[in-house]
mmCIF file of C-alpha atoms in Angstrom:
data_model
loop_
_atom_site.group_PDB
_atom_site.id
_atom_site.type_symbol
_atom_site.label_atom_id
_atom_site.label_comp_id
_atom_site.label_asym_id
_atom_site.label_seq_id
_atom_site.Cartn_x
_atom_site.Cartn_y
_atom_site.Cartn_z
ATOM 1 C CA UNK K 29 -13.587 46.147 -2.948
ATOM 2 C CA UNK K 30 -13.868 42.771 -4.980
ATOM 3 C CA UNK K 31 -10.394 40.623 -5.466
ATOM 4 C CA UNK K 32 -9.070 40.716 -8.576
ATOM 5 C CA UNK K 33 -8.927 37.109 -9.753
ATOM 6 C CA UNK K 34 -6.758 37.993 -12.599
ATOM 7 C CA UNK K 35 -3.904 38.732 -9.738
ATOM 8 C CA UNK K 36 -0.858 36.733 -10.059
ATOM 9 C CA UNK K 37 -0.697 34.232 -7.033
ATOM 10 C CA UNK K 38 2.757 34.770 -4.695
ATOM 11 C CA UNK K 39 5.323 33.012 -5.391
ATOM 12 C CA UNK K 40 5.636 29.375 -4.048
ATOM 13 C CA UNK K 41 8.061 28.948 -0.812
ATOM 14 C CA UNK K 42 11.093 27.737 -2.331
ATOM 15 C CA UNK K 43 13.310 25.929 0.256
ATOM 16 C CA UNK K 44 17.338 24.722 0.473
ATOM 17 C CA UNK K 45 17.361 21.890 -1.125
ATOM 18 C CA UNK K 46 15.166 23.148 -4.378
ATOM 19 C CA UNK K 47 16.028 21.980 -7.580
ATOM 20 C CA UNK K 48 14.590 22.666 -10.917
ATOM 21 C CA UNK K 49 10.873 20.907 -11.304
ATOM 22 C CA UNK K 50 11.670 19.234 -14.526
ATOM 23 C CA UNK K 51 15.227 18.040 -12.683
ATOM 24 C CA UNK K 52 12.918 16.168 -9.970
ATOM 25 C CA UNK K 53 9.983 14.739 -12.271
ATOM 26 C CA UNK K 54 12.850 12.732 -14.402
ATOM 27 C CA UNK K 55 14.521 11.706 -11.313
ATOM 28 C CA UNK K 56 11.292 10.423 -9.949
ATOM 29 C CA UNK K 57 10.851 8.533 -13.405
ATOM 30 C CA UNK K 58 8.410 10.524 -14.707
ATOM 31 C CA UNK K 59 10.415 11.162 -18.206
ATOM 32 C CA UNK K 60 13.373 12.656 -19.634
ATOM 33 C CA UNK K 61 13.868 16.492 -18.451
ATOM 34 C CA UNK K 62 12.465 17.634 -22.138
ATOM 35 C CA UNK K 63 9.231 15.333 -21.515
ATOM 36 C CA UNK K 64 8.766 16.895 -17.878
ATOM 37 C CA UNK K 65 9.324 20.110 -18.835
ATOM 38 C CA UNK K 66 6.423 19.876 -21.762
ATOM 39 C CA UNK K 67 3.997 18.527 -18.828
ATOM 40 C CA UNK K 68 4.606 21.455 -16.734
ATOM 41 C CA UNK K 69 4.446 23.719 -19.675
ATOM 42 C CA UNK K 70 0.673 21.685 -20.255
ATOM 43 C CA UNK K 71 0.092 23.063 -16.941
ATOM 44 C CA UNK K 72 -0.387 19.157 -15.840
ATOM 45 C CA UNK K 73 1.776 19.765 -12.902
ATOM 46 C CA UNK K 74 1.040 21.280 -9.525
ATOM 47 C CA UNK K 75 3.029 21.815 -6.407
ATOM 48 C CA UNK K 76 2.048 22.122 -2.869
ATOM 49 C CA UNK K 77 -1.516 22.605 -4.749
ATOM 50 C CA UNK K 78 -0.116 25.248 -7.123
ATOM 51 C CA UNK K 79 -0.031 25.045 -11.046
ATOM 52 C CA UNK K 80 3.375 24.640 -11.745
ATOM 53 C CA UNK K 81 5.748 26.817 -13.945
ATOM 54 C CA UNK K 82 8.440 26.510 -16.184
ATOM 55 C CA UNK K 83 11.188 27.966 -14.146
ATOM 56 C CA UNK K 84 9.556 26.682 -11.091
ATOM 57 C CA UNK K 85 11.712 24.666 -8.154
ATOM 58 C CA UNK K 86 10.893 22.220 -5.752
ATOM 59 C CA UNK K 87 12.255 20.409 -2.672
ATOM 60 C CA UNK K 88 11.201 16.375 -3.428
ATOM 61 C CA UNK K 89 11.378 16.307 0.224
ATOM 62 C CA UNK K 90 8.611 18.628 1.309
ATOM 63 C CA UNK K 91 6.898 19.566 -1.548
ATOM 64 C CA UNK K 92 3.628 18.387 -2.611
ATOM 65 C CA UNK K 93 3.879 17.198 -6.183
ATOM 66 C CA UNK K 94 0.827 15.731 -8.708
ATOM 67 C CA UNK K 95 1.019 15.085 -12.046
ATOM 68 C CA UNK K 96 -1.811 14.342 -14.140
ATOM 69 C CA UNK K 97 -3.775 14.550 -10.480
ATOM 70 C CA UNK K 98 -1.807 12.187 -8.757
ATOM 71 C CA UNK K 99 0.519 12.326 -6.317
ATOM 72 C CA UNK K 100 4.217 11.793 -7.673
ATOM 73 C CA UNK K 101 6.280 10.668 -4.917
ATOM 74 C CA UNK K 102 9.618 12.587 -5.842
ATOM 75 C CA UNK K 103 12.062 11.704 -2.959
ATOM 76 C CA UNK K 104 14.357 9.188 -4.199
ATOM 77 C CA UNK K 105 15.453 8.281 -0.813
ATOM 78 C CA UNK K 106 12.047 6.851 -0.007
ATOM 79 C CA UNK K 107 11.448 3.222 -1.251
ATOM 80 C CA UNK K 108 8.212 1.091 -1.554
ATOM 81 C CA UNK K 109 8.142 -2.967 -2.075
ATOM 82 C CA UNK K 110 6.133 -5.426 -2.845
ATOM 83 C CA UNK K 111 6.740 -9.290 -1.437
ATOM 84 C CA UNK K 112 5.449 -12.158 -1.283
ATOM 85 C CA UNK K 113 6.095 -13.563 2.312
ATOM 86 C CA UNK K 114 6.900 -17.347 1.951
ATOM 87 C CA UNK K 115 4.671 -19.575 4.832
ATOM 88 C CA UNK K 116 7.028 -19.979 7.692
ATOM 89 C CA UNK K 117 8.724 -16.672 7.470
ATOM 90 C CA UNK K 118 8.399 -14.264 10.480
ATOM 91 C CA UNK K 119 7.743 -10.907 9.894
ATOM 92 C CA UNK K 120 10.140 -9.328 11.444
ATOM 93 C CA UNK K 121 13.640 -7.913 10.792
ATOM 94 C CA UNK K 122 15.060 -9.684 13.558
ATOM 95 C CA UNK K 123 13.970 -12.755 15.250
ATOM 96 C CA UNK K 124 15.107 -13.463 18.763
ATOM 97 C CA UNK K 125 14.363 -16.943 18.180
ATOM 98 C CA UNK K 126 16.354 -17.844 15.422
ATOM 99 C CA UNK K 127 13.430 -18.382 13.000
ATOM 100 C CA UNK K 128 13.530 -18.042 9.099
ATOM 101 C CA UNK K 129 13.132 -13.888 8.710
ATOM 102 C CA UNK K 130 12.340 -11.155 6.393
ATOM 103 C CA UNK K 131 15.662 -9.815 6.988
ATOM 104 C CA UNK K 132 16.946 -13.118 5.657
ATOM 105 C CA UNK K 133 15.336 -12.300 2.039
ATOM 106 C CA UNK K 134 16.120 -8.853 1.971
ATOM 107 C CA UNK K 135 19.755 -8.766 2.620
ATOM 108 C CA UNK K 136 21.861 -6.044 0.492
ATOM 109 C CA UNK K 137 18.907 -6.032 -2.044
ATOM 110 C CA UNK K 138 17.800 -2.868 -0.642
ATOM 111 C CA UNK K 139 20.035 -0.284 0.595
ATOM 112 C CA UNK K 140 17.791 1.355 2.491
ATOM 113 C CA UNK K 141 16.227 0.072 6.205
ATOM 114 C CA UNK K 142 12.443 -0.986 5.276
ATOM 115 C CA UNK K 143 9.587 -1.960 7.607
ATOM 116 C CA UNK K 144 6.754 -3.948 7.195
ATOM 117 C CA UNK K 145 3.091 -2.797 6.559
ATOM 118 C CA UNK K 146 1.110 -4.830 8.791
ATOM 119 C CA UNK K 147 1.627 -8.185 9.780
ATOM 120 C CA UNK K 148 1.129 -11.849 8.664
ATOM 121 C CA UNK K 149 1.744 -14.349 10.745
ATOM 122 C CA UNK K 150 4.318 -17.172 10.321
ATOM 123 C CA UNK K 151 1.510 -19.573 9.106
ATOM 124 C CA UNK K 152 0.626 -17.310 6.353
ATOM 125 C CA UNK K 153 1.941 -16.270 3.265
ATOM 126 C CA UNK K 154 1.165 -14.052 0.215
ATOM 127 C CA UNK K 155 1.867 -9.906 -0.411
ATOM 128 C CA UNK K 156 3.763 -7.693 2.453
ATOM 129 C CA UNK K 157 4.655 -4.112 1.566
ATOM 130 C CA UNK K 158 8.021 -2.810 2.649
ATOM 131 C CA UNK K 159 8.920 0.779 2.956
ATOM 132 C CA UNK K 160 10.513 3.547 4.803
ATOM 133 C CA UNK K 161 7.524 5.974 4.315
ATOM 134 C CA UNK K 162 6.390 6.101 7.747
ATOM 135 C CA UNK K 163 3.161 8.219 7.340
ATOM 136 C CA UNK K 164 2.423 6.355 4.361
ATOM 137 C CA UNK K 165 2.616 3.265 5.969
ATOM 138 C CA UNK K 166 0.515 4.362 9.267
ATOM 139 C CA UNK K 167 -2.424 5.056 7.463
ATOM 140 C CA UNK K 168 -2.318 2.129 5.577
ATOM 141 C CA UNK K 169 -2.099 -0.137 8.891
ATOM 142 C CA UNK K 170 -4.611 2.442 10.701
ATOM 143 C CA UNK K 171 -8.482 1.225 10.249
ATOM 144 C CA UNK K 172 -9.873 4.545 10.157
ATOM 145 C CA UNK K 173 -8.748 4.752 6.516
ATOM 146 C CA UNK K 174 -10.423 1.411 5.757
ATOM 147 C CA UNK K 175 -7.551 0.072 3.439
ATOM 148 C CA UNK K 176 -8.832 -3.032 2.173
ATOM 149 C CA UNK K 177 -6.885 -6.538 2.577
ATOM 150 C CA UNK K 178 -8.178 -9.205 0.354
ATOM 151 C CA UNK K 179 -7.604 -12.880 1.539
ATOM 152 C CA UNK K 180 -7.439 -16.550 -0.181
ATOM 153 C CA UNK K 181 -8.236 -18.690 2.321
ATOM 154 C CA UNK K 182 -8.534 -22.901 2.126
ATOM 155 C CA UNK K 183 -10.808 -24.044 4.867
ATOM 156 C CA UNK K 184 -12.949 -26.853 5.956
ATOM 157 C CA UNK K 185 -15.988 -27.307 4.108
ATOM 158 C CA UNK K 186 -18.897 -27.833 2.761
ATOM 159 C CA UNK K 187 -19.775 -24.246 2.748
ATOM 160 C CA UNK K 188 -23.299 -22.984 3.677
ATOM 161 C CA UNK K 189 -25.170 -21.165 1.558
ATOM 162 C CA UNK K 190 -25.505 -18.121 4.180
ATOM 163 C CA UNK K 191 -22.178 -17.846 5.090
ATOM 164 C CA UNK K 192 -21.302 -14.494 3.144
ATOM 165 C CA UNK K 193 -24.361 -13.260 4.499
ATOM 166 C CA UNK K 194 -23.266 -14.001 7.969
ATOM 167 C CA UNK K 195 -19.360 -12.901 7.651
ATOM 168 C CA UNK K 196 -20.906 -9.184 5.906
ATOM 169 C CA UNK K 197 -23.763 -8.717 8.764
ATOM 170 C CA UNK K 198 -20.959 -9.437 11.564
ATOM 171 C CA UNK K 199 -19.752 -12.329 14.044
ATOM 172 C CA UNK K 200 -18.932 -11.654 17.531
ATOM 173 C CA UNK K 201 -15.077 -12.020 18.873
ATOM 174 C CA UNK K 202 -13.837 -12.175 22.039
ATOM 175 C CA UNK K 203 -12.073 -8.561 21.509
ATOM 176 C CA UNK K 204 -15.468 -7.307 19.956
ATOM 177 C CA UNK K 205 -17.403 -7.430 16.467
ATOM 178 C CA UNK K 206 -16.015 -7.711 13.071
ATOM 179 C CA UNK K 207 -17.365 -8.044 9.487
ATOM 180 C CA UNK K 208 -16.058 -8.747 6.448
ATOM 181 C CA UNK K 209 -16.462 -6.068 3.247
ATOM 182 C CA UNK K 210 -16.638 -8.879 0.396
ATOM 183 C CA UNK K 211 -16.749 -12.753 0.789
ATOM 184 C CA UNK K 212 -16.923 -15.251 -1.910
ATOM 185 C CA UNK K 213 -16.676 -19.260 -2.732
ATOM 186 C CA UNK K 214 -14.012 -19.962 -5.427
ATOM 187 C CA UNK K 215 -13.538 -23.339 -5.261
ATOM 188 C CA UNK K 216 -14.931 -26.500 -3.504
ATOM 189 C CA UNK K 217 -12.549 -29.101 -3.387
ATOM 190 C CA UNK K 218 -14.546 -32.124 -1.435
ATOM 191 C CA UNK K 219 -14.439 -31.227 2.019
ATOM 192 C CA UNK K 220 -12.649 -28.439 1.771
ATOM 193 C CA UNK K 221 -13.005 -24.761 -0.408
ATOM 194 C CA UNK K 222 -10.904 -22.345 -0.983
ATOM 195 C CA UNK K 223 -12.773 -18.425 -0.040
ATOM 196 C CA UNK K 224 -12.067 -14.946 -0.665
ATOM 197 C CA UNK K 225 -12.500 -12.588 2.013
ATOM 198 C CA UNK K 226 -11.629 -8.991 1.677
ATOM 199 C CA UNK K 227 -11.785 -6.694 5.022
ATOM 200 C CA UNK K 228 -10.389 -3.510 6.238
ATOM 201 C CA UNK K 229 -9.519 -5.056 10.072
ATOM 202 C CA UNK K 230 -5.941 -5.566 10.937
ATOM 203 C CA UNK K 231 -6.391 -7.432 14.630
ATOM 204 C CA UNK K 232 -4.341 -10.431 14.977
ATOM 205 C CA UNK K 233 -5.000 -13.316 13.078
ATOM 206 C CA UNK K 234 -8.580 -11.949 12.200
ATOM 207 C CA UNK K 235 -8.856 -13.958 9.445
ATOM 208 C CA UNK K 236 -8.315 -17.279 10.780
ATOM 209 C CA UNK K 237 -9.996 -16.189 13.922
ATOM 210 C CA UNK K 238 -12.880 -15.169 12.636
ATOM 211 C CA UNK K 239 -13.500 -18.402 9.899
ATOM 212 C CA UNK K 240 -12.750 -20.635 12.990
ATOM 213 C CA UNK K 241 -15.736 -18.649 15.128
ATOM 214 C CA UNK K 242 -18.089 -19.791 11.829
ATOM 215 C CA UNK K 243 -17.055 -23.579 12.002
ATOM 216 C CA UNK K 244 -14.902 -22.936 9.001
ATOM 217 C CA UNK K 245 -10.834 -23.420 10.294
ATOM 218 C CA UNK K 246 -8.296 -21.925 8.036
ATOM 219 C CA UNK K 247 -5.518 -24.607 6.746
ATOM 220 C CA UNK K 248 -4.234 -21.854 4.256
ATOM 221 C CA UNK K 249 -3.895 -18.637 4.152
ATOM 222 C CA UNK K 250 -2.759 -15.832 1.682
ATOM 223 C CA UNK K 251 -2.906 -12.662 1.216
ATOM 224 C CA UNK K 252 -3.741 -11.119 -2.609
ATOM 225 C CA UNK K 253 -4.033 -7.417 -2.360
ATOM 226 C CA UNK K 254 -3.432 -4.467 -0.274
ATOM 227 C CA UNK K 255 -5.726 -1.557 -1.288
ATOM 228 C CA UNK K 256 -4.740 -1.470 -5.271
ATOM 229 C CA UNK K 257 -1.646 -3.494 -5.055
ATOM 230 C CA UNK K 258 -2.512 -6.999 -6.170
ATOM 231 C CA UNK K 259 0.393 -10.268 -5.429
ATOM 232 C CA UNK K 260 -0.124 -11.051 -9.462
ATOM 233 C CA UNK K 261 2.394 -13.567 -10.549
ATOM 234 C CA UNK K 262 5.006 -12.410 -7.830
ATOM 235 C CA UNK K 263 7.080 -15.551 -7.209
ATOM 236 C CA UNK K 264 6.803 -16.728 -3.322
ATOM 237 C CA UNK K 265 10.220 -15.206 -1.654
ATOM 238 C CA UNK K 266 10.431 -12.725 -4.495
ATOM 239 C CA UNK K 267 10.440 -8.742 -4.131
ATOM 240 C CA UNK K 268 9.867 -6.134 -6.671
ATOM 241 C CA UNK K 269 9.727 -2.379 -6.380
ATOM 242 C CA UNK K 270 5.907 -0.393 -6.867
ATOM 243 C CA UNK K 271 5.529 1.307 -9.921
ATOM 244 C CA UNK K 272 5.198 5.319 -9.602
ATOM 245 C CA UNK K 273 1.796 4.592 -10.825
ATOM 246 C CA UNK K 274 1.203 1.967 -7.861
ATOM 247 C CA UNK K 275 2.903 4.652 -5.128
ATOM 248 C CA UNK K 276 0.171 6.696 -6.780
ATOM 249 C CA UNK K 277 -2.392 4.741 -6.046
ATOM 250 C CA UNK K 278 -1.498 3.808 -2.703
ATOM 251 C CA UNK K 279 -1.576 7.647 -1.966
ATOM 252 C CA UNK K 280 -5.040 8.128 -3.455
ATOM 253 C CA UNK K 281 -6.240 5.321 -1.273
ATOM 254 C CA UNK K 282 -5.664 7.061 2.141
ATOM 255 C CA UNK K 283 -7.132 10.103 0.704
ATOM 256 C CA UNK K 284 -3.649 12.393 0.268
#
């Protein structure tokens, strides 16, 4: 007997803490409660992979929600930062040697307890996400979902013609092989030159480590970008909160 594809679907789950769709789009940001109800009524909302209803409820803490086909991160208690990590600042929330901290420019800005994406070390500087989404944050740090980190670097030059070519085909490390994704020359500033390097490896001082295996040391270091979240004109010890369009994006980029 064929299915009838004209069948209604069942009903979604609809758990305890459920509240009216249009009630969690506005408190995500999305609109005012008469805009969010005239995207679900465009049928340009979906939970848990449903097309949402007028009259429909959802849980922002275990549903699923896209609008427009992307992911709309509706649980308010859930926080995502952007920062750009002064040179000399640990990253860490609490430094058993006394050292300047992150902690130290966070204080009671954010209510919530953050940790970091990834690491940079003390020497470096540039963009550090903050947030309390851990599976968000674990695939960001895990390689397998090749997040891409793009680097400024100033190092010792002149710079050889065939160095991109070399950092792209590989270099050889003491804890195995890595390779840059991108590599350019921005600037050559006598004998040094400021590079780009963008890479989806997160060992320990990779960057610096790997420019000093090429006869290139790194005197400055800073990161620009984190998948789609660029530092822009973020002021150095400055945080500012990710655009729902940014949490988007960051969701896209590890595939959910």
């Amino acid at each position: 007997m064929r299915r009838d594809d004209r069948a209604p679907k069942p009903d979604a789950p609809v758990y305890e803490g459920a509240e009216r769709l249009q009630k969690v789009l506005a408190a995500a940001g999305v609109g005012s409660r008469r805009a969010c109800e005239d995207l679900i009524f465009r049928r340009r909302v979906t939970v848990n992979g449903r097309v949402a209803q007028l009259g429909d409820k959802a849980d922002p803490a275990r549903d699923v929600i896209f609008v427009d086909g992307e992911r709309l991160q509706a649980d308010v208690r859930l926080v995502y930062v952007a920062m750009n990590k002064p040179r000399g600042v640990v990253t860490t929330m609490a430094d058993e040697k006394g050292r300047t901290e992150l902690a130290d420019f966070i204080g009671a800005r954010l209510e919530q307890r953050v940790y970091h994406v990834g690491r940079l070390d003390a020497d470096s500087e540039g963009l550090l996400l903050l947030t309390n989404d851990g599976t968000l944050a674990h695939k960001l740090m895990h390689p397998s979902y090749e997040v891409l980190k793009t680097y400024l670097a100033e190092v010792s030059g002149p710079i050889p013609r065939n160095l991109g070519k070399r950092l792209t085909g590989g270099v050889e490390l003491e804890d195995g092989p890595v390779k840059v994704d991108g590599f350019k020359v921005v600037d050559t500033l006598g004998k040094t030159a400021q590079v780009e390097l963008t890479l989806h490896e997160g060992r320990k001082h990779i960057v610096r480590r790997l420019m000093a295996e090429v006869g290139h040391p790194v005197s400055r270091l800073i990161r620009t970008s984190i998948g789609p979240i660029k530092l822009g004109d973020l002021r150095t010890g400055r945080l500012r909160r990710l655009t729902n369009a940014e949490v988007a994006a960051l969701f896209k980029a590890v595939g959910d």
